[in-house]
PDB file of C-alpha atoms and ligand atoms in Angstrom:
ATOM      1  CA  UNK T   1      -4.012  22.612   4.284  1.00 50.00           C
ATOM      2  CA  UNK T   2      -3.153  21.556   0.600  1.00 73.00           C
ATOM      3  CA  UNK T   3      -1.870  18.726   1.792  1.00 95.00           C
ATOM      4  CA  UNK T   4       0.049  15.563  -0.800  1.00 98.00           C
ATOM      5  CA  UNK T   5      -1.526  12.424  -1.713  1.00 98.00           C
ATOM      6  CA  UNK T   6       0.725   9.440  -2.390  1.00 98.00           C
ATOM      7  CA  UNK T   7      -1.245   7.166  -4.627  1.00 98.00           C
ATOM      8  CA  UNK T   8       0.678   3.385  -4.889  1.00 98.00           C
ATOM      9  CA  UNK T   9      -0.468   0.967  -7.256  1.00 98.00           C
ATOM     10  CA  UNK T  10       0.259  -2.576  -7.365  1.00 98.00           C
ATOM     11  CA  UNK T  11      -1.276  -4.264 -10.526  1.00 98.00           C
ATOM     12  CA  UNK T  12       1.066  -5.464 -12.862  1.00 98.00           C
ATOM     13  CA  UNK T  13      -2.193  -4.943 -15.407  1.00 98.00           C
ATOM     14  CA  UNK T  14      -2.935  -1.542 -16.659  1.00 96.00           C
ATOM     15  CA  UNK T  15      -6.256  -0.348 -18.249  1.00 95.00           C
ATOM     16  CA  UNK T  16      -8.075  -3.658 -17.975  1.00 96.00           C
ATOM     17  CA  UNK T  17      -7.165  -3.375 -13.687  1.00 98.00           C
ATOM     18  CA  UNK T  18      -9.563  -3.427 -11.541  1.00 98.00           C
ATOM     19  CA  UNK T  19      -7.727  -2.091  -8.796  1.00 98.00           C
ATOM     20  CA  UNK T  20      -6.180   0.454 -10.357  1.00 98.00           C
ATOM     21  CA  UNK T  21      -9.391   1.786 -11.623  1.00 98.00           C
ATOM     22  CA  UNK T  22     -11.090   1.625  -8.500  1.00 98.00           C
ATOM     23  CA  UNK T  23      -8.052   3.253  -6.891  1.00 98.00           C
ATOM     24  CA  UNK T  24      -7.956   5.920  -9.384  1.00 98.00           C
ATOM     25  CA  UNK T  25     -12.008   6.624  -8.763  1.00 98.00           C
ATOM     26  CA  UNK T  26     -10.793   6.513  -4.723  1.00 98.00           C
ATOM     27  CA  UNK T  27      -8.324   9.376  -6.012  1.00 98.00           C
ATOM     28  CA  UNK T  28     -10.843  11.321  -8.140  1.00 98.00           C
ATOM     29  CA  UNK T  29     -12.855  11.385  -5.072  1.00 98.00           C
ATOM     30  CA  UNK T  30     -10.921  13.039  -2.592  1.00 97.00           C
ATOM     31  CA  UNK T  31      -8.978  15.238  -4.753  1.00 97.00           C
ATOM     32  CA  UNK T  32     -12.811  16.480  -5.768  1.00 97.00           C
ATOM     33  CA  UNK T  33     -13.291  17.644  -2.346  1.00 96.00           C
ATOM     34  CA  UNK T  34      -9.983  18.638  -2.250  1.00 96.00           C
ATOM     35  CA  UNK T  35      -8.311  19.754  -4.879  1.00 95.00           C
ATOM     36  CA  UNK T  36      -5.227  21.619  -4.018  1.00 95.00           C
ATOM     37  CA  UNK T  37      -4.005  17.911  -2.921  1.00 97.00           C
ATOM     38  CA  UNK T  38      -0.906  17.103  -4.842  1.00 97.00           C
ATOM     39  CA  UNK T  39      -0.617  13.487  -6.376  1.00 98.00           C
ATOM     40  CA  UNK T  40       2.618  11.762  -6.579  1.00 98.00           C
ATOM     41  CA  UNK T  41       1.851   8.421  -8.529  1.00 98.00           C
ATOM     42  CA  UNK T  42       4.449   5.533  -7.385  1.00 98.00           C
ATOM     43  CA  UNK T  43       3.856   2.734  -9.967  1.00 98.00           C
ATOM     44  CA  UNK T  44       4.957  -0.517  -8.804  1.00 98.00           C
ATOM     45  CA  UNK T  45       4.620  -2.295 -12.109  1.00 97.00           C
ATOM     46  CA  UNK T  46       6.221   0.559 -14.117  1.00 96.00           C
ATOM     47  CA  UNK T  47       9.119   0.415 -12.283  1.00 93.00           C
ATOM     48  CA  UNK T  48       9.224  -2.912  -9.615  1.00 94.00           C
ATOM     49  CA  UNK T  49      11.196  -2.449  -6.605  1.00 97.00           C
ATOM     50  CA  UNK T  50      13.852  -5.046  -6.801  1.00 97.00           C
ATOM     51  CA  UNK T  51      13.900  -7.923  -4.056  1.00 97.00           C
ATOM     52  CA  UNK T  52      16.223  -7.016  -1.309  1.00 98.00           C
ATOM     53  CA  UNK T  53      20.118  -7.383  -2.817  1.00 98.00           C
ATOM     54  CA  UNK T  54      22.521  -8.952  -0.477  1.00 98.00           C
ATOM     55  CA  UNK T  55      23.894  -5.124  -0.223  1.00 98.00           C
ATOM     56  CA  UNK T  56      20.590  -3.814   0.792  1.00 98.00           C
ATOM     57  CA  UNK T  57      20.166  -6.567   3.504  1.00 98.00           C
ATOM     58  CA  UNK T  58      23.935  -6.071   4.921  1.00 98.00           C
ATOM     59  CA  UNK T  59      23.182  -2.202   4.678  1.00 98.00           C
ATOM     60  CA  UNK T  60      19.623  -2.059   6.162  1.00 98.00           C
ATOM     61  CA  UNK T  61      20.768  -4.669   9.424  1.00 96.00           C
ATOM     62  CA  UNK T  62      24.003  -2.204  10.427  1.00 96.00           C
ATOM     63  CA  UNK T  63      23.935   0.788  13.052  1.00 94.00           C
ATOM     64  CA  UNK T  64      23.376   3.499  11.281  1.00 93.00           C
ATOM     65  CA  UNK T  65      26.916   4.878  12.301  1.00 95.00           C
ATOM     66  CA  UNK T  66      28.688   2.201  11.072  1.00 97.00           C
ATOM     67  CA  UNK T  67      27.890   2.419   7.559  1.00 97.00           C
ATOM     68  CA  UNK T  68      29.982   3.061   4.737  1.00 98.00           C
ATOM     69  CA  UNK T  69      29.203   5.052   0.980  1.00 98.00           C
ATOM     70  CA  UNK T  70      28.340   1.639  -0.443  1.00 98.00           C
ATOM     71  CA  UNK T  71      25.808   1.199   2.386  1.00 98.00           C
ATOM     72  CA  UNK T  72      24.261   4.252   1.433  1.00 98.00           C
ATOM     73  CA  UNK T  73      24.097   3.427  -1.965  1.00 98.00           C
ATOM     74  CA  UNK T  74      22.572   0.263  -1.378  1.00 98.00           C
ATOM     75  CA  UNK T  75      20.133   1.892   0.840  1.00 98.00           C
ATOM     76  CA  UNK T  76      19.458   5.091  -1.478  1.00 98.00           C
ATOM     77  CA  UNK T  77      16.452   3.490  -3.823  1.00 98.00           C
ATOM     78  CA  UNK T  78      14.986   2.703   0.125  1.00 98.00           C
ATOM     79  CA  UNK T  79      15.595   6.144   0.982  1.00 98.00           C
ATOM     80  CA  UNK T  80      13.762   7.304  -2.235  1.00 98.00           C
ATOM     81  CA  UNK T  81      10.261   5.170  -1.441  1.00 98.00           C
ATOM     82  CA  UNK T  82      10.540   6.539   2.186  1.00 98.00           C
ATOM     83  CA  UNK T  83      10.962  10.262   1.678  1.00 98.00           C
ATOM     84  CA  UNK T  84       7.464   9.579  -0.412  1.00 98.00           C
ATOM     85  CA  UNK T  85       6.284   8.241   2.632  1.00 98.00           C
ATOM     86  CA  UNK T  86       6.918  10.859   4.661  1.00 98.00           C
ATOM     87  CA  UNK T  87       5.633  13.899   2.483  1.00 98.00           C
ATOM     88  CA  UNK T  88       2.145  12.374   2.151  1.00 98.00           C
ATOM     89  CA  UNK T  89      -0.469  13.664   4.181  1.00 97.00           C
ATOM     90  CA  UNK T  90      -2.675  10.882   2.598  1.00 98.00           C
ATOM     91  CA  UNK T  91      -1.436   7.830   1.462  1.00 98.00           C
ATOM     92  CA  UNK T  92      -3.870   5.384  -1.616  1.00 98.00           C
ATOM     93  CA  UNK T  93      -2.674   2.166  -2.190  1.00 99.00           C
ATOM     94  CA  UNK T  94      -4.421  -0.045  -4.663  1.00 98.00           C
ATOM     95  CA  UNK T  95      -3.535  -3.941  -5.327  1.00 98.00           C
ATOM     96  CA  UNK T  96      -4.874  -7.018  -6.645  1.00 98.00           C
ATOM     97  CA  UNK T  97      -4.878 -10.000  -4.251  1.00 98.00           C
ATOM     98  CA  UNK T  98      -2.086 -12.715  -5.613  1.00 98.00           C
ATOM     99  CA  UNK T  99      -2.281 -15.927  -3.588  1.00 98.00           C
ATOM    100  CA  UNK T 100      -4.287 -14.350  -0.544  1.00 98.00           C
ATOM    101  CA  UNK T 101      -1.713 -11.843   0.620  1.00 98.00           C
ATOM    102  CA  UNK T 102      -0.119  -8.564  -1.451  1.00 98.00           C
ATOM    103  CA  UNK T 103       1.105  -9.481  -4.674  1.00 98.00           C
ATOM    104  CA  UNK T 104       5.125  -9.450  -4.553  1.00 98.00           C
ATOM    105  CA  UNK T 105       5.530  -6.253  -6.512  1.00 98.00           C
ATOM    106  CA  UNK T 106       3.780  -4.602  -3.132  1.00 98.00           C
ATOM    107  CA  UNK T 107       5.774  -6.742  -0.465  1.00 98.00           C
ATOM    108  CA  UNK T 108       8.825  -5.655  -2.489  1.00 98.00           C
ATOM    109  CA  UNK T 109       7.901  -1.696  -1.580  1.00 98.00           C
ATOM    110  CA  UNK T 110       7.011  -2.764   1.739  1.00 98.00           C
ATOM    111  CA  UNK T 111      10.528  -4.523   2.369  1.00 98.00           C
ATOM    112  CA  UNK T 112      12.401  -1.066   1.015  1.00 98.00           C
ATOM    113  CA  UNK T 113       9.941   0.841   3.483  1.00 98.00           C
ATOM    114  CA  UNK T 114       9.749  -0.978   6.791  1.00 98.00           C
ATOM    115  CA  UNK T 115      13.582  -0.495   7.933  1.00 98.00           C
ATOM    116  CA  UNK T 116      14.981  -0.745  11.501  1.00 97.00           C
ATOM    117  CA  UNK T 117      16.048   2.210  12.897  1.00 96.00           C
ATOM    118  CA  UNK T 118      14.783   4.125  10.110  1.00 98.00           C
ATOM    119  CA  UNK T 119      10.763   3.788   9.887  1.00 98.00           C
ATOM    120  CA  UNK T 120      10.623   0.919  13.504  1.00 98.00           C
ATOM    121  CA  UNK T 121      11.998   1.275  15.997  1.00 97.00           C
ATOM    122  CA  UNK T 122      13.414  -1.750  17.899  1.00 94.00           C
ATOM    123  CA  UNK T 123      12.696  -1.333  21.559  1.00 95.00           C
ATOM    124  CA  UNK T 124      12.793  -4.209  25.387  1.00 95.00           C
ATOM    125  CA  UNK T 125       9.091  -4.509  24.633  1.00 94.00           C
ATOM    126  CA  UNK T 126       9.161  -4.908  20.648  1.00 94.00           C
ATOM    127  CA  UNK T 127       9.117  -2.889  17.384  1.00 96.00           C
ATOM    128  CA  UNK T 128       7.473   1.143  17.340  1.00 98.00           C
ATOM    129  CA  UNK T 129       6.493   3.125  14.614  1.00 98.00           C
ATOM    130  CA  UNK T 130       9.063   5.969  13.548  1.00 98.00           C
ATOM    131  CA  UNK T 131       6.746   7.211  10.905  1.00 98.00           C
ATOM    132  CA  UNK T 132       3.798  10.498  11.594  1.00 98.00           C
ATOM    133  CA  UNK T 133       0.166   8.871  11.355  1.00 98.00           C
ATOM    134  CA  UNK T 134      -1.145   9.527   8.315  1.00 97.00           C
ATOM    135  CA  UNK T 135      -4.585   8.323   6.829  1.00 97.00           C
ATOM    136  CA  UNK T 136      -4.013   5.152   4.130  1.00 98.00           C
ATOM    137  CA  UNK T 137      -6.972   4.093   1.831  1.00 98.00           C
ATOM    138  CA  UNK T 138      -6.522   0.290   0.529  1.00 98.00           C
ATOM    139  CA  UNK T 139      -8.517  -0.855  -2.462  1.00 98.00           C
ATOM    140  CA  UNK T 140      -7.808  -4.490  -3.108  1.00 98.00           C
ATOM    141  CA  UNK T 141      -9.324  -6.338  -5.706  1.00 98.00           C
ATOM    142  CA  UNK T 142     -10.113  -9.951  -5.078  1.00 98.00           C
ATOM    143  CA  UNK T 143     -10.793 -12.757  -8.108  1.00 98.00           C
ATOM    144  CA  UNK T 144     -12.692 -14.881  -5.759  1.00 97.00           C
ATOM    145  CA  UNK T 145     -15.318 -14.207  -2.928  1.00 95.00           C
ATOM    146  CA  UNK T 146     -13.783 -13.512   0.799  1.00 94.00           C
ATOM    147  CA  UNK T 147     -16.948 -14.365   2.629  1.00 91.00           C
ATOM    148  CA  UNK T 148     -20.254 -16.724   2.171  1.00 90.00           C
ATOM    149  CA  UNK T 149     -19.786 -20.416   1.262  1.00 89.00           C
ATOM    150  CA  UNK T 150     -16.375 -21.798   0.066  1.00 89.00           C
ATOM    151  CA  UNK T 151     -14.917 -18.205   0.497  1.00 96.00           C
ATOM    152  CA  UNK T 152     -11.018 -17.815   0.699  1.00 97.00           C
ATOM    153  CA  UNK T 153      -8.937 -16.613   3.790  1.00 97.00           C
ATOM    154  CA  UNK T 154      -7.997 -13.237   3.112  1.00 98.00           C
ATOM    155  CA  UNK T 155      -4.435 -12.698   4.702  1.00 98.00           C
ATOM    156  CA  UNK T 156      -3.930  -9.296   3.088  1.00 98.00           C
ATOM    157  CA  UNK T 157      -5.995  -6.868   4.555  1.00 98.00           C
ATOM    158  CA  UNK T 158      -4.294  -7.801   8.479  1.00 98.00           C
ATOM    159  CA  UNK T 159      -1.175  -8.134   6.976  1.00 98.00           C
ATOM    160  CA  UNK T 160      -0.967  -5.093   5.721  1.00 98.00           C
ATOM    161  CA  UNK T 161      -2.832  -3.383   8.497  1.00 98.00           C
ATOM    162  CA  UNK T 162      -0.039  -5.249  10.684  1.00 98.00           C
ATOM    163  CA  UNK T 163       2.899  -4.476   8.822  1.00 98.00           C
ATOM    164  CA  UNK T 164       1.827  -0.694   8.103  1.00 98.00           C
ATOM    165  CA  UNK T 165       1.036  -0.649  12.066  1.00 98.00           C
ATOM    166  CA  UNK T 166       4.613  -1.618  12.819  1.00 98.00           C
ATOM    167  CA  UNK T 167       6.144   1.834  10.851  1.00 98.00           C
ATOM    168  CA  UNK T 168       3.425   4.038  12.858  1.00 98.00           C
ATOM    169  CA  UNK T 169       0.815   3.901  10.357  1.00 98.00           C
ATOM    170  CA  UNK T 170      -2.274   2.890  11.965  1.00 98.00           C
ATOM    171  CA  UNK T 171      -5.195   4.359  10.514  1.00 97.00           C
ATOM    172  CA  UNK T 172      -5.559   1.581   7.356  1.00 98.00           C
ATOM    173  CA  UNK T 173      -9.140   2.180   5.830  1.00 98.00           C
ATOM    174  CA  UNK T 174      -9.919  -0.690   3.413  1.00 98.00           C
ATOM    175  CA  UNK T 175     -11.995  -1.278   0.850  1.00 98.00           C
ATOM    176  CA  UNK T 176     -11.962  -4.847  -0.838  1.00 98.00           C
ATOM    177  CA  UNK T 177     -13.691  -5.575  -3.839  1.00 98.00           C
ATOM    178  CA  UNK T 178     -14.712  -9.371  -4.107  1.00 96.00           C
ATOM    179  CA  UNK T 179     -15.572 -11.765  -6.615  1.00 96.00           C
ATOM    180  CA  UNK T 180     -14.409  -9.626  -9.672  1.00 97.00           C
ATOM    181  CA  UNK T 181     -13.975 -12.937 -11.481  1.00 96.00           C
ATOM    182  CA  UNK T 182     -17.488 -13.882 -11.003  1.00 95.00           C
ATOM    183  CA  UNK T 183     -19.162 -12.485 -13.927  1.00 96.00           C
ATOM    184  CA  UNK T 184     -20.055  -8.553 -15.031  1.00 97.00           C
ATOM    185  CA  UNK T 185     -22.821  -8.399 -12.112  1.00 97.00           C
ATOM    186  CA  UNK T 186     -20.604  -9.131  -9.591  1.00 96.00           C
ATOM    187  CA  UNK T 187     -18.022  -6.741 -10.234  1.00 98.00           C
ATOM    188  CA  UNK T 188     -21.009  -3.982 -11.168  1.00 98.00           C
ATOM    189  CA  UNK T 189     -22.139  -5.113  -8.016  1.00 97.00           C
ATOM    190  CA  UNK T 190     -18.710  -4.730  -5.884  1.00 97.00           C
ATOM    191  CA  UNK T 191     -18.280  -0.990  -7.930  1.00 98.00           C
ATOM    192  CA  UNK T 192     -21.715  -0.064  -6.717  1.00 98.00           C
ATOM    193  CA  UNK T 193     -20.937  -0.198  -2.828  1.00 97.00           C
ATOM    194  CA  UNK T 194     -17.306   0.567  -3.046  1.00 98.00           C
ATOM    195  CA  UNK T 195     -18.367   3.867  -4.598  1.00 98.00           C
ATOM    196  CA  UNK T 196     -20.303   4.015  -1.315  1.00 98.00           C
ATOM    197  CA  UNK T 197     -17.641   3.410   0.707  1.00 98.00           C
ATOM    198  CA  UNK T 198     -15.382   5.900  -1.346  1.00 98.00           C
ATOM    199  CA  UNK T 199     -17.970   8.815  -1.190  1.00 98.00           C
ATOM    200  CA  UNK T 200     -18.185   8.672   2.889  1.00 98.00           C
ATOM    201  CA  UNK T 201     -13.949   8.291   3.000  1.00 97.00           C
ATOM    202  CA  UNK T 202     -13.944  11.850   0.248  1.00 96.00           C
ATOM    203  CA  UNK T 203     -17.175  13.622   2.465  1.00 96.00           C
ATOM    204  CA  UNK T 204     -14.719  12.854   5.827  1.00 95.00           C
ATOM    205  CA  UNK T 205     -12.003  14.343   4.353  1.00 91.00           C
ATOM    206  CA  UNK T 206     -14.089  17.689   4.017  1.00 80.00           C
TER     207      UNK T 206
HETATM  208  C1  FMN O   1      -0.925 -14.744  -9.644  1.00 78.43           C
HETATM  209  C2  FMN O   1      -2.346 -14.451  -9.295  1.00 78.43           C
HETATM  210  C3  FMN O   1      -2.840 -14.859  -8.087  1.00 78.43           C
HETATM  211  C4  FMN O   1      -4.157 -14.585  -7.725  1.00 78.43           C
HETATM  212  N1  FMN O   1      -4.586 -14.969  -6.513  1.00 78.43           N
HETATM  213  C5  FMN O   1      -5.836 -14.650  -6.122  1.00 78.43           C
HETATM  214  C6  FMN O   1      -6.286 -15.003  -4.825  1.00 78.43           C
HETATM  215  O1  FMN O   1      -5.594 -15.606  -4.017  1.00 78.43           O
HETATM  216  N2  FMN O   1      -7.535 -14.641  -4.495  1.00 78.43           N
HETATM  217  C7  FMN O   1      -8.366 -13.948  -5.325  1.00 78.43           C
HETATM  218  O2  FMN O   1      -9.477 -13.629  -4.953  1.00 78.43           O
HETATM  219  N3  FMN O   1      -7.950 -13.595  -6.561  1.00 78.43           N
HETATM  220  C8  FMN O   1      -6.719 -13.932  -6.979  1.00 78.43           C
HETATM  221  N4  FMN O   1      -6.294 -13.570  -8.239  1.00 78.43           N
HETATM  222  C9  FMN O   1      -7.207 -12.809  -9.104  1.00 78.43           C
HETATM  223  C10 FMN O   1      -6.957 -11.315  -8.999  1.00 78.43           C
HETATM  224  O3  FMN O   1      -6.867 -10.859  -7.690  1.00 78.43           O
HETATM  225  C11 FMN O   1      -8.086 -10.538  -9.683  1.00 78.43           C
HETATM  226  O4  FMN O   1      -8.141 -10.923 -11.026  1.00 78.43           O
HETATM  227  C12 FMN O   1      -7.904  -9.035  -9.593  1.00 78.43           C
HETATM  228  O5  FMN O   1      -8.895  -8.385 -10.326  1.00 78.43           O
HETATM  229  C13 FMN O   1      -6.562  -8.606 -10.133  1.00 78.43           C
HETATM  230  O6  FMN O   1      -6.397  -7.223  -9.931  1.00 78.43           O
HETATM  231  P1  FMN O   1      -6.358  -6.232 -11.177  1.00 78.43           P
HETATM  232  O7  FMN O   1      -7.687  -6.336 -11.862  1.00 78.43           O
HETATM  233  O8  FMN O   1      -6.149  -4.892 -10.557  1.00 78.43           O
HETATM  234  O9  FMN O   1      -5.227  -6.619 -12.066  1.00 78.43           O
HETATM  235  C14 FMN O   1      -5.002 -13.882  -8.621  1.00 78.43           C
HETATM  236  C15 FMN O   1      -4.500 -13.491  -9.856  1.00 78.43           C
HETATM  237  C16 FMN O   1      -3.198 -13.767 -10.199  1.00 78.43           C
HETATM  238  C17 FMN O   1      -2.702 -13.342 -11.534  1.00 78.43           C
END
């Protein structure tokens, strides 16, 4: 299987990210071991999805049945993200960490991609996924320390497990670098073992 690769990154910074960098070794990786894999780049600080319009909000709450051209208008730039979705056999998401969660260029995607009766379901006993499983790498790049003495909460990396969960997409492999504001060791130091990390995900993938 040749197979597509979605690669999503967040950072609003470009060659001095650390995300993107390590999200862009993550892609080098498996596309070594792979390499008929297609890469379709979605840039979320090229182009930022727009918060959700009133338009998009009225559009994305109706039945399906009841909706009308400007509906699907409003709903078209959603459509776009989703189709993405769907075509990629792998899916690479890379982000910064902005206030312990996803930094709002990423929950912008994620609120044009999680739609009732679209990519969830709504059933008696709560939401299902409407999307195919699909593997999705994260590589999130933390300022501060996660763990050890006076780390932060990190409400990121089960939010996004959670909310990528709800659409069907359960298998969420993460890698989170910490401490990358902590001096040239540290983030030599978080490289080192997330190349680890990113060596076993590219030798599974064989
Ligand atoms: C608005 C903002 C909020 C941030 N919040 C956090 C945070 O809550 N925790 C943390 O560890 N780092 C935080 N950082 C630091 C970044 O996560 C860190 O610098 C990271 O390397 C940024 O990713 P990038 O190098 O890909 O741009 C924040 C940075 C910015 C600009």
């Amino acid at each position: 299987v040749s197979g597509t690769l979605l690669h999503v990154s967040a950072s609003a910074r470009r060659d001095d990210s650390l995300s993107r960098r390590a999200g862009r070794e993550l892609v080098g990786g498996l596309t070594a071991v792979r390499p008929s894999l297609r890469v379709v780049g979605r840039d979320l600080a090229e182009a930022s999805p727009p918060h959700p319009s009133a338009a998009f909000v009225h559009a994305s709450l109706k039945q399906p049945a009841e909706r009308g051209p400007d509906d699907v208008a409003a709903l078209e730039y959603s459509e776009t993200l989703i189709a993405e979705l769907e075509a990629a056999d792998i899916v690479v998401i890379d982000t910064p960490m902005h206030n312990f969660t996803v930094p709002s260029a990423l929950k912008a995607w994620l609120d044009h991609v999680v739609r009732p009766q679209r990519t969830f379901g709504l059933r008696p006993h709560g939401k299902v996924g409407l999307l195919r499983d699909r593997p999705v790498f994260v590589v999130i790049a933390c300022g501060a320390r996660c763990h050890g003495e006076g780390a932060q909460e990190d409400f990121l990396t089960p939010y996004l497990r959670y909310v990528l969960g709800t659409i069907g997409l359960s298998r969420v492999d993460v890698l989170r670098l910490d401490g990358l504001r902590r001096g040239d060791a540290q983030v030599a130091a978080a490289f080192a073992s997330g190349r680890d990390w990113m060596r076993e995900r590219a030798a599974a993938l064989t």
